[in-house]
Tab-separated table of C-alpha atoms in Angstrom:
chain	number	residue	atom	x	y	z
A	1	MET	CA	10.421	-2.335	19.865
A	2	THR	CA	12.427	-4.887	19.938
A	3	THR	CA	12.210	-8.758	22.383
A	4	PRO	CA	14.806	-11.409	23.179
A	5	GLN	CA	11.997	-13.789	22.396
A	6	ALA	CA	13.121	-15.974	18.849
A	7	ASP	CA	11.185	-14.550	15.842
A	8	THR	CA	8.831	-16.550	14.784
A	9	ARG	CA	7.623	-15.128	11.566
A	10	ALA	CA	7.544	-16.124	7.983
A	11	PRO	CA	10.953	-16.133	6.585
A	12	GLY	CA	10.606	-13.789	3.768
A	13	LEU	CA	9.571	-14.198	0.631
A	14	ALA	CA	12.815	-13.906	-1.221
A	15	ALA	CA	14.046	-17.163	1.366
A	16	GLU	CA	11.047	-18.896	1.264
A	17	ALA	CA	10.940	-19.365	-2.734
A	18	ALA	CA	14.667	-19.943	-2.346
A	19	ALA	CA	13.964	-22.759	0.160
A	20	LEU	CA	11.426	-24.266	-1.817
A	21	ALA	CA	13.435	-24.127	-5.098
A	22	ALA	CA	16.237	-26.183	-2.884
A	23	GLY	CA	14.626	-28.595	-2.082
A	24	ALA	CA	14.878	-27.413	2.393
A	25	THR	CA	11.834	-27.161	2.894
A	26	THR	CA	8.045	-27.763	0.803
A	27	SER	CA	5.421	-25.881	-0.087
A	28	VAL	CA	2.798	-27.925	1.762
A	29	ALA	CA	5.425	-26.965	4.922
A	30	ALA	CA	5.632	-23.213	4.125
A	31	THR	CA	1.905	-22.944	2.993
A	32	ARG	CA	1.165	-24.203	6.810
A	33	ALA	CA	2.797	-22.809	9.051
A	34	ALA	CA	1.523	-19.902	8.040
A	35	LEU	CA	-2.294	-21.053	8.549
A	36	ASP	CA	-0.983	-21.819	11.645
A	37	ARG	CA	0.644	-18.093	12.844
A	38	ILE	CA	-2.808	-16.305	10.879
A	39	ALA	CA	-5.215	-19.189	13.462
A	40	ALA	CA	-2.879	-18.134	15.426
A	41	ALA	CA	-2.287	-14.006	15.646
A	42	ASP	CA	-5.747	-13.995	13.980
A	43	PRO	CA	-8.486	-13.636	16.484
A	44	ALA	CA	-6.417	-10.948	18.183
A	45	LEU	CA	-5.400	-8.670	15.132
A	46	ASN	CA	-7.971	-9.535	11.836
A	47	ALA	CA	-6.139	-9.215	9.168
A	48	PHE	CA	-8.324	-11.163	7.587
A	49	ARG	CA	-11.722	-11.369	5.662
A	50	SER	CA	-11.193	-15.352	4.591
A	51	VAL	CA	-8.802	-18.040	5.388
A	52	ARG	CA	-8.911	-19.772	2.030
A	53	HIS	CA	-7.266	-23.279	4.167
A	54	GLU	CA	-8.060	-26.170	2.026
A	55	GLN	CA	-7.672	-23.965	-1.324
A	56	ALA	CA	-4.186	-23.812	0.146
A	57	LEU	CA	-3.117	-26.609	1.047
A	58	ALA	CA	-4.183	-27.692	-2.594
A	59	GLU	CA	-2.245	-25.327	-3.953
A	60	ALA	CA	0.359	-26.086	-2.243
A	61	GLU	CA	0.310	-30.162	-3.164
A	62	GLN	CA	0.051	-28.906	-6.940
A	63	ALA	CA	2.866	-26.713	-6.440
A	64	ASP	CA	4.922	-29.486	-5.360
A	65	ARG	CA	4.217	-31.542	-7.533
A	66	ARG	CA	5.681	-29.034	-9.738
A	67	LEU	CA	8.884	-28.572	-7.844
A	68	ALA	CA	9.368	-32.606	-7.638
A	69	ALA	CA	9.279	-32.604	-11.440
A	70	GLY	CA	11.933	-29.711	-11.460
A	71	VAL	CA	9.788	-26.512	-12.627
A	72	ARG	CA	10.800	-23.355	-11.165
A	73	LEU	CA	9.038	-20.089	-10.873
A	74	PRO	CA	10.239	-16.696	-8.938
A	75	LEU	CA	7.117	-17.803	-6.369
A	76	LEU	CA	6.080	-21.366	-6.897
A	77	GLY	CA	4.757	-22.705	-3.484
A	78	VAL	CA	5.164	-19.628	-0.899
A	79	PRO	CA	1.765	-18.405	0.295
A	80	VAL	CA	1.209	-14.609	-0.125
A	81	ALA	CA	-2.442	-12.908	0.984
A	82	VAL	CA	-4.338	-10.516	-1.596
A	83	LYS	CA	-7.050	-7.777	-0.445
A	84	ASP	CA	-10.244	-7.693	-0.172
A	85	ASP	CA	-10.782	-5.624	-3.651
A	86	THR	CA	-9.471	-7.865	-6.273
A	87	ASP	CA	-10.775	-10.311	-7.556
A	88	ILE	CA	-10.015	-14.350	-6.635
A	89	ALA	CA	-12.004	-17.281	-8.896
A	90	GLN	CA	-14.855	-18.341	-6.406
A	91	GLU	CA	-14.359	-16.355	-4.052
A	92	VAL	CA	-16.207	-12.730	-2.419
A	93	THR	CA	-14.900	-8.618	-3.527
A	94	ALA	CA	-16.900	-8.152	-0.457
A	95	PHE	CA	-13.983	-4.532	-0.489
A	96	GLY	CA	-14.459	-4.035	3.158
A	97	CYS	CA	-18.602	-4.428	2.962
A	98	ALA	CA	-21.319	-6.002	4.661
A	99	GLY	CA	-23.772	-7.429	2.093
A	100	GLU	CA	-24.083	-11.483	0.619
A	101	PHE	CA	-21.718	-10.971	-2.132
A	102	THR	CA	-21.701	-13.068	-5.155
A	103	ALA	CA	-18.719	-14.894	-5.419
A	104	CYS	CA	-16.330	-14.384	-9.264
A	105	GLY	CA	-15.704	-16.242	-12.129
A	106	GLN	CA	-12.201	-15.507	-12.368
A	107	ASP	CA	-9.692	-13.890	-10.638
A	108	ALA	CA	-8.333	-10.338	-11.850
A	109	GLU	CA	-5.036	-9.946	-13.684
A	110	VAL	CA	-2.942	-9.451	-10.441
A	111	VAL	CA	-4.355	-12.659	-8.864
A	112	ARG	CA	-3.755	-14.628	-12.663
A	113	ARG	CA	0.653	-13.987	-12.896
A	114	LEU	CA	0.707	-14.466	-8.954
A	115	ARG	CA	-0.337	-17.757	-9.706
A	116	ALA	CA	1.517	-17.606	-12.846
A	117	ALA	CA	4.489	-17.054	-10.393
A	118	GLY	CA	3.878	-19.959	-8.874
A	119	ALA	CA	2.108	-17.970	-6.099
A	120	VAL	CA	-0.500	-19.736	-3.226
A	121	ILE	CA	-3.110	-17.646	-1.830
A	122	VAL	CA	-3.179	-18.048	1.490
A	123	GLY	CA	-6.765	-15.174	1.654
A	124	LYS	CA	-7.381	-12.318	1.965
A	125	THR	CA	-6.795	-9.131	4.186
A	126	ASN	CA	-9.266	-6.473	4.921
A	127	THR	CA	-9.076	-3.402	4.205
A	128	PRO	CA	-12.672	0.125	5.062
A	129	GLU	CA	-15.548	0.244	2.788
A	130	LEU	CA	-14.165	1.004	0.017
A	131	GLY	CA	-10.263	1.419	0.867
A	132	GLN	CA	-11.987	5.368	2.043
A	133	TRP	CA	-9.969	5.463	5.348
A	134	PRO	CA	-6.251	5.391	6.501
A	135	PHE	CA	-7.533	3.104	8.903
A	136	THR	CA	-8.775	-0.552	8.870
A	137	GLY	CA	-12.777	-1.666	10.055
A	138	GLY	CA	-16.385	-1.604	9.724
A	139	SER	CA	-19.438	-2.795	11.063
A	140	ALA	CA	-18.385	-5.677	8.607
A	141	PHE	CA	-16.173	-7.228	10.656
A	142	GLY	CA	-14.697	-4.947	13.093
A	143	HIS	CA	-11.042	-2.598	14.047
A	144	THR	CA	-8.138	-4.635	12.075
A	145	ARG	CA	-5.089	-3.859	15.223
A	146	ASN	CA	-1.334	-2.633	14.806
A	147	PRO	CA	1.148	-5.813	16.023
A	148	TRP	CA	3.378	-3.263	17.696
A	149	HIS	CA	0.600	-1.863	19.237
A	150	ARG	CA	-3.504	-3.507	19.401
A	151	ASP	CA	-4.327	-0.664	20.821
A	152	HIS	CA	-3.446	1.808	17.369
A	153	THR	CA	-4.541	0.699	13.819
A	154	PRO	CA	-1.871	-0.436	11.325
A	155	GLY	CA	-3.256	2.203	8.958
A	156	GLY	CA	-5.496	1.598	5.841
A	157	SER	CA	-6.781	1.232	2.953
A	158	SER	CA	-3.875	-1.778	2.993
A	159	GLY	CA	-4.649	-1.831	6.536
A	160	GLY	CA	-4.969	-5.809	6.581
A	161	SER	CA	-1.811	-6.709	4.686
A	162	ALA	CA	0.312	-4.743	6.399
A	163	ALA	CA	-0.959	-6.798	9.891
A	164	ALA	CA	-0.141	-9.734	8.020
A	165	VAL	CA	3.215	-8.973	7.290
A	166	ALA	CA	4.230	-7.773	9.833
A	167	ALA	CA	2.768	-9.822	12.329
A	168	GLY	CA	4.745	-12.484	10.169
A	169	MET	CA	1.375	-14.348	9.528
A	170	VAL	CA	3.173	-14.149	5.617
A	171	SER	CA	5.956	-13.205	3.652
A	172	ALA	CA	4.403	-10.237	2.080
A	173	ALA	CA	0.686	-9.082	0.701
A	174	LEU	CA	-0.136	-7.242	-1.912
A	175	GLY	CA	-2.721	-4.403	-1.404
A	176	SER	CA	-4.067	-1.040	-3.805
A	177	ASP	CA	-3.126	3.020	-3.325
A	178	GLY	CA	-5.379	5.606	-4.271
A	179	ALA	CA	-4.365	7.516	-1.744
A	180	GLY	CA	-1.155	6.187	-0.075
A	181	SER	CA	-3.280	3.631	0.663
A	182	VAL	CA	0.013	1.276	0.758
A	183	ARG	CA	2.777	3.572	2.018
A	184	ILE	CA	0.270	4.519	4.991
A	185	PRO	CA	-0.447	1.253	6.534
A	186	ALA	CA	3.516	0.398	5.573
A	187	ALA	CA	4.399	3.424	7.553
A	188	TRP	CA	2.394	2.427	10.177
A	189	THR	CA	3.995	-0.935	11.085
A	190	ASN	CA	8.099	-0.747	9.939
A	191	LEU	CA	7.257	-1.849	6.163
A	192	VAL	CA	8.051	-2.022	2.546
A	193	GLY	CA	4.992	0.180	0.949
A	194	ILE	CA	5.563	-0.296	-2.945
A	195	LYS	CA	3.040	2.252	-4.877
A	196	PRO	CA	4.171	1.605	-8.210
A	197	GLN	CA	3.560	3.684	-11.829
A	198	ARG	CA	0.127	3.841	-12.689
A	199	GLY	CA	0.128	1.192	-15.545
A	200	ARG	CA	2.624	-0.750	-14.263
A	201	ILE	CA	-0.070	-3.111	-12.829
A	202	SER	CA	-2.872	-3.982	-14.015
A	203	MET	CA	-6.251	-3.158	-12.306
A	204	TRP	CA	-8.733	-5.563	-14.956
A	205	PRO	CA	-11.265	-6.334	-15.001
A	206	ASP	CA	-10.911	-2.872	-14.315
A	207	PRO	CA	-9.473	-0.527	-17.144
A	208	GLU	CA	-8.994	1.840	-14.428
A	209	ALA	CA	-9.490	1.317	-10.673
A	210	PHE	CA	-10.446	5.418	-9.306
A	211	TYR	CA	-10.667	7.228	-12.449
A	212	GLY	CA	-6.510	6.637	-12.107
A	213	LEU	CA	-6.257	7.478	-9.204
A	214	THR	CA	-5.858	3.469	-7.480
A	215	THR	CA	-2.967	0.834	-8.842
A	216	HIS	CA	-1.756	-2.065	-6.187
A	217	GLY	CA	1.546	-1.943	-4.514
A	218	THR	CA	2.958	-4.120	-2.578
A	219	LEU	CA	4.096	-4.590	0.972
A	220	ALA	CA	6.825	-6.656	2.654
A	221	ARG	CA	9.805	-6.708	5.360
A	222	THR	CA	12.802	-6.208	2.532
A	223	VAL	CA	12.748	-3.612	-0.341
A	224	ALA	CA	14.115	-7.290	-2.341
A	225	ASP	CA	11.351	-8.703	-1.305
A	226	ALA	CA	8.763	-5.747	-2.580
A	227	ALA	CA	10.621	-5.732	-4.991
A	228	LEU	CA	10.345	-9.553	-5.511
A	229	LEU	CA	6.103	-9.530	-5.681
A	230	LEU	CA	6.505	-6.597	-7.906
A	231	ASP	CA	8.122	-8.257	-10.664
A	232	ALA	CA	6.136	-11.114	-9.936
A	233	VAL	CA	3.086	-8.875	-10.825
A	234	ALA	CA	3.567	-6.425	-12.831
A	235	GLY	CA	2.007	-6.137	-16.175
A	236	GLY	CA	-0.261	-5.219	-18.358
A	237	HIS	CA	-4.161	-6.605	-19.305
A	238	VAL	CA	-5.999	-5.396	-23.071
A	239	GLY	CA	-7.874	-3.275	-23.097
A	240	ASP	CA	-5.970	-1.604	-19.712
A	241	LEU	CA	-5.980	2.275	-20.459
A	242	HIS	CA	-3.446	2.666	-18.687
A	243	GLU	CA	0.384	1.260	-19.682
A	244	ALA	CA	4.354	1.332	-18.710
A	245	GLU	CA	7.344	0.330	-20.006
A	246	SER	CA	8.693	-2.046	-18.619
A	247	VAL	CA	10.890	-2.477	-16.092
A	248	THR	CA	12.706	-5.439	-13.711
A	249	VAL	CA	12.870	-3.649	-10.437
A	250	SER	CA	14.863	-5.998	-8.044
A	251	ASP	CA	17.832	-5.963	-10.468
A	252	ALA	CA	17.592	-2.621	-8.720
A	253	VAL	CA	18.582	-3.878	-5.084
A	254	GLY	CA	21.745	-3.914	-3.915
A	255	ARG	CA	22.877	-2.161	-7.428
A	256	ASP	CA	24.862	1.921	-5.973
A	257	PRO	CA	22.566	4.256	-7.037
A	258	GLY	CA	25.528	6.722	-8.117
A	259	ARG	CA	25.180	9.741	-6.397
A	260	LEU	CA	21.647	11.023	-6.466
A	261	ARG	CA	20.164	14.928	-5.888
A	262	VAL	CA	17.546	14.574	-3.394
A	263	ALA	CA	14.824	17.787	-2.427
A	264	LEU	CA	13.811	17.574	1.311
A	265	SER	CA	10.115	18.025	0.999
A	266	PHE	CA	8.074	19.165	4.606
A	267	ALA	CA	5.590	21.015	2.773
A	268	LEU	CA	1.911	20.359	2.919
A	269	PRO	CA	0.050	19.249	-0.547
A	270	TYR	CA	-3.140	22.163	0.312
A	271	THR	CA	-5.702	20.503	1.996
A	272	ALA	CA	-8.571	22.360	2.938
A	273	THR	CA	-8.197	21.073	7.186
A	274	ARG	CA	-5.328	21.958	10.032
A	275	ALA	CA	-3.515	19.100	9.065
A	276	ARG	CA	0.618	19.996	11.166
A	277	LEU	CA	3.363	17.258	10.861
A	278	HIS	CA	4.936	15.304	14.207
A	279	ASP	CA	7.907	16.761	15.954
A	280	GLU	CA	8.894	12.216	16.027
A	281	ILE	CA	8.117	12.580	12.895
A	282	ARG	CA	10.245	15.393	11.077
A	283	ALA	CA	12.691	14.221	13.600
A	284	SER	CA	13.175	10.986	11.888
A	285	VAL	CA	12.926	12.318	7.906
A	286	GLU	CA	16.049	14.453	8.604
A	287	SER	CA	17.469	11.819	10.744
A	288	LEU	CA	17.000	9.998	7.076
A	289	ALA	CA	18.067	13.428	5.237
A	290	GLY	CA	21.790	12.660	7.319
A	291	THR	CA	21.874	9.427	6.253
A	292	LEU	CA	21.693	10.224	2.380
A	293	ARG	CA	23.385	12.616	3.234
A	294	ALA	CA	26.914	10.462	4.794
A	295	LEU	CA	26.396	7.853	2.714
A	296	GLY	CA	27.847	10.836	-0.082
A	297	HIS	CA	24.490	12.415	-1.875
A	298	GLU	CA	23.160	15.026	-2.123
A	299	VAL	CA	19.952	16.599	0.338
A	300	THR	CA	18.617	20.149	-0.223
A	301	LEU	CA	15.528	21.360	1.031
A	302	ALA	CA	12.904	21.675	-1.670
A	303	ASP	CA	9.727	20.959	-1.880
A	304	PRO	CA	7.192	21.017	-5.023
A	305	ALA	CA	4.836	23.395	-6.823
A	306	TYR	CA	1.887	21.043	-5.657
A	307	GLY	CA	-0.699	24.607	-5.684
A	308	LYS	CA	-3.871	25.320	-3.780
A	309	LEU	CA	-5.515	23.480	-6.738
A	310	LEU	CA	-4.936	20.063	-6.946
A	311	GLY	CA	-7.356	18.556	-4.230
A	312	LEU	CA	-9.899	19.704	-7.347
A	313	ASN	CA	-7.777	17.246	-9.059
A	314	PHE	CA	-8.637	14.766	-6.747
A	315	LEU	CA	-12.337	14.895	-5.307
A	316	PRO	CA	-13.924	14.790	-8.359
A	317	ARG	CA	-12.019	11.369	-9.017
A	318	SER	CA	-12.400	9.635	-5.633
A	319	MET	CA	-15.982	10.152	-5.379
A	320	ALA	CA	-16.936	8.657	-8.201
A	321	GLY	CA	-15.132	6.080	-7.826
A	322	ILE	CA	-16.924	5.597	-5.469
A	323	ASP	CA	-20.116	5.844	-6.761
A	324	ASP	CA	-19.239	2.974	-9.065
A	325	TRP	CA	-18.592	0.771	-6.350
A	326	VAL	CA	-21.597	2.031	-4.099
A	327	ARG	CA	-23.377	0.909	-7.639
A	328	ARG	CA	-22.148	-2.978	-7.115
A	329	LEU	CA	-22.969	-3.491	-3.916
A	330	PRO	CA	-25.376	-6.148	-3.455
A	331	ASP	CA	-27.026	-4.064	-0.887
A	332	PRO	CA	-25.882	-0.298	-0.435
A	333	ALA	CA	-28.360	0.625	2.844
A	334	LEU	CA	-26.215	-1.709	4.789
A	335	ALA	CA	-22.680	1.207	3.342
A	336	ASP	CA	-21.322	3.477	5.837
A	337	PRO	CA	-23.473	6.468	5.832
A	338	ARG	CA	-20.169	8.334	5.457
A	339	THR	CA	-19.551	5.864	2.147
A	340	ARG	CA	-22.713	6.987	0.860
A	341	ALA	CA	-22.638	11.147	1.212
A	342	ASN	CA	-19.270	9.799	-0.506
A	343	ALA	CA	-21.683	8.040	-3.323
A	344	ARG	CA	-23.790	10.274	-4.115
A	345	THR	CA	-21.284	13.687	-3.596
A	346	GLY	CA	-19.111	11.983	-6.321
A	347	ARG	CA	-23.238	11.334	-8.403
A	348	LEU	CA	-22.678	15.127	-8.321
A	349	LEU	CA	-19.118	15.429	-9.358
A	350	ARG	CA	-19.487	13.422	-12.377
A	351	GLY	CA	-19.472	14.791	-16.024
A	352	ARG	CA	-17.714	17.915	-15.846
A	353	PRO	CA	-16.403	18.013	-13.229
A	354	LEU	CA	-14.374	14.940	-13.746
A	355	ARG	CA	-13.447	15.447	-16.903
A	356	ALA	CA	-11.676	18.774	-15.740
A	357	ALA	CA	-10.094	17.489	-13.235
A	358	ARG	CA	-8.973	14.899	-16.093
A	359	ALA	CA	-7.584	16.946	-18.372
A	360	ALA	CA	-5.993	19.461	-15.192
A	361	GLU	CA	-3.778	16.366	-14.559
A	362	PRO	CA	-1.070	16.676	-18.103
A	363	ARG	CA	-0.707	20.499	-16.439
A	364	ILE	CA	-0.238	19.340	-13.772
A	365	ARG	CA	2.165	16.679	-14.254
A	366	ARG	CA	4.537	20.286	-15.752
A	367	ARG	CA	4.529	22.060	-12.762
A	368	ILE	CA	4.628	19.730	-10.001
A	369	GLY	CA	7.572	17.544	-12.498
A	370	SER	CA	9.933	20.170	-12.681
A	371	ILE	CA	11.519	19.670	-9.354
A	372	PHE	CA	13.274	17.266	-10.828
A	373	ASP	CA	14.956	19.116	-13.220
A	374	ARG	CA	17.080	20.191	-10.053
A	375	PHE	CA	16.837	16.365	-8.378
A	376	ASP	CA	16.386	13.468	-8.978
A	377	VAL	CA	14.510	12.213	-6.013
A	378	ILE	CA	11.687	13.483	-3.627
A	379	LEU	CA	11.924	12.459	0.372
A	380	ALA	CA	8.681	13.147	2.761
A	381	PRO	CA	7.266	12.023	4.628
A	382	THR	CA	4.296	9.360	4.231
A	383	THR	CA	2.478	11.078	7.469
A	384	ALA	CA	1.460	13.409	10.027
A	385	THR	CA	1.210	11.921	12.776
A	386	PRO	CA	1.865	8.586	14.190
A	387	PRO	CA	-0.183	5.460	13.702
A	388	PRO	CA	-3.650	7.418	15.818
A	389	THR	CA	-5.235	4.896	17.688
A	390	VAL	CA	-8.208	2.564	16.088
A	391	ASP	CA	-11.093	4.308	16.835
A	392	ALA	CA	-10.173	7.554	16.575
A	393	MET	CA	-13.233	7.920	13.278
A	394	ASP	CA	-15.554	5.579	15.057
A	395	GLY	CA	-18.682	7.241	15.467
A	396	LEU	CA	-17.950	10.342	13.374
A	397	GLY	CA	-19.537	12.313	10.879
A	398	GLY	CA	-18.110	13.145	7.474
A	399	TRP	CA	-16.595	16.448	8.070
A	400	ALA	CA	-15.396	14.969	11.828
A	401	THR	CA	-13.436	11.756	9.700
A	402	ASP	CA	-12.091	14.306	6.800
A	403	LYS	CA	-10.689	16.598	9.441
A	404	VAL	CA	-9.247	13.047	11.303
A	405	ILE	CA	-7.691	12.211	8.543
A	406	THR	CA	-6.327	14.771	6.976
A	407	ALA	CA	-4.868	15.580	9.767
A	408	ALA	CA	-2.806	12.125	10.165
A	409	CYS	CA	-2.207	11.376	6.754
A	410	PRO	CA	-2.048	15.085	4.876
A	411	TYR	CA	1.034	13.435	1.972
A	412	THR	CA	0.753	9.913	0.124
A	413	TRP	CA	-2.359	11.289	-2.242
A	414	PRO	CA	-0.446	13.638	-4.943
A	415	TRP	CA	1.562	10.991	-5.969
A	416	ASN	CA	-1.744	8.990	-6.882
A	417	VAL	CA	-3.573	12.489	-8.324
A	418	LEU	CA	0.317	11.815	-10.672
A	419	GLY	CA	0.371	9.066	-11.433
A	420	TRP	CA	4.122	8.845	-10.578
A	421	PRO	CA	6.266	6.025	-8.046
A	422	SER	CA	6.377	5.867	-4.277
A	423	VAL	CA	7.922	4.164	-1.716
A	424	ASN	CA	7.343	3.861	1.274
A	425	ILE	CA	10.617	2.920	3.892
A	426	PRO	CA	11.030	2.601	7.472
A	427	ALA	CA	12.068	5.690	9.684
A	428	GLY	CA	11.531	4.394	13.104
A	429	PHE	CA	9.676	4.287	16.139
A	430	THR	CA	9.043	7.397	18.097
A	431	GLY	CA	9.103	7.447	22.281
A	432	ALA	CA	6.233	4.921	22.358
A	433	GLY	CA	6.990	2.152	20.553
A	434	LEU	CA	5.317	3.735	17.403
A	435	PRO	CA	6.781	2.827	13.745
A	436	VAL	CA	6.310	6.622	11.648
A	437	GLY	CA	7.947	5.932	7.384
A	438	ALA	CA	9.280	8.497	5.364
A	439	GLN	CA	7.944	8.139	1.360
A	440	LEU	CA	10.962	7.953	-1.713
A	441	MET	CA	8.724	10.327	-4.345
A	442	GLY	CA	10.188	9.758	-7.905
A	443	HIS	CA	9.076	11.438	-11.277
A	444	GLU	CA	7.847	8.743	-14.604
A	445	ASN	CA	9.419	4.905	-14.412
A	446	THR	CA	11.606	5.803	-11.877
A	447	GLU	CA	11.198	2.146	-9.190
A	448	PRO	CA	14.716	1.506	-9.930
A	449	VAL	CA	16.068	4.585	-9.051
A	450	LEU	CA	13.820	4.167	-6.514
A	451	ILE	CA	13.689	1.024	-5.217
A	452	SER	CA	17.880	0.983	-5.235
A	453	LEU	CA	17.968	4.441	-3.060
A	454	ALA	CA	15.464	2.400	-0.239
A	455	SER	CA	17.317	-0.544	-0.891
A	456	GLN	CA	21.246	1.007	0.104
A	457	LEU	CA	19.673	2.908	2.626
A	458	GLU	CA	17.984	-0.642	4.025
A	459	SER	CA	21.974	-1.313	3.806
A	460	GLU	CA	23.011	0.082	6.599
A	461	LEU	CA	19.372	1.024	8.997
A	462	ARG	CA	18.460	-2.778	7.831
A	463	TRP	CA	14.819	-2.264	9.629
A	464	ASP	CA	13.586	-5.818	8.685
A	465	ARG	CA	15.393	-7.010	12.062
A	466	HIS	CA	13.180	-4.604	14.643
A	467	THR	CA	10.360	-7.797	15.886
A	468	PRO	CA	6.895	-6.764	17.136
A	469	ARG	CA	6.264	-7.756	20.032
A	470	ARG	CA	4.155	-10.001	20.792
A	471	TRP	CA	0.000	-9.110	21.867
A	472	TRP	CA	-2.040	-11.278	20.609
């Protein structure tokens, strides 16, 4: 899991920001270092769809001028990466697909806020086609590989962001989460991954994404860095369909969460195909529960009332969202046959099924949310298995692909239906040295509680000290 070699990874988001503000380094130096790390590691790991070498250095030079003039912003001069489902002006948003795309005319709101915080954007990270799968790979770019073992996937769909952060190319990166796409790759690369409350981060230029399932999220090695990035990009835009009350999650880092009632849940949300929790992941989550008890929290076995019809709420929204995106592609014929099949399903599920799914959400929230009458937080596995090999779904048909996905990742998607926050925290390693994770799940607007608890666990377990052996 660890090696005695020097840690040459990016030093961390907060540490880089502090060094820049103190004049201990320059943004040009920090950005060149990030670009050098990308050049060294990315040929083997394939985390980036595009690298903004010249643009990033120009942004760094501007940041240095502002720093010299006394300007201070949360991320001024710090290099970060952005997932390739997010618009950056003068760059294409291919969302994992093949084709000749037109460059975007302006930044997405989340990128505008990232720039307003002073960040330097070094590139766009790989994602599977339209974010559909928890494996990051496709005909347009090949396989993205896990820094902990190149034969395995880093997960998806924010797998490029996770690989870039876990390998230390950058200190933190933006992802997005529509069924676990931040939390799953965070679990499989020993990272903290925050999926915030729906509406916490604007999805503009879209009023919402995938009919309310998807939100931007953050990936970093520490809770503090993931929270800092979240605070930098949080906020709305005129025209957003969802709005969350304002919170500052960085304030919760290091704060005593108090004695919490924690529900330890291993229940599998209903799926149409078979899934089974891996024994080593169960043991890792139980170990986390033991740490929580030692910290004074009350931990009790209890499961949310998922119900067997929850998937009927998820499916129309996800498939219709895929259909929306396929219509944007410059050449839909280049898409994976499974993508085109999902888009056809999405067209069939529009109308009454989609309207019924949206209308049912308040009732589902009340049923599943009743567990919070007795508990403050839920602790559950993030995935059912350790990271599979990179080729585990290559060449499969649609149904076979669904079975692979469901077997590996049945746990995260209900919180996308609900729109509530969830945080992946590292939960250790398998005997083979592969990272696994657990998720802390809350109800509406509970990010500060989740961040406080995650920070408390981090101070005990220090998962950030583990460094992947260099496979590149």
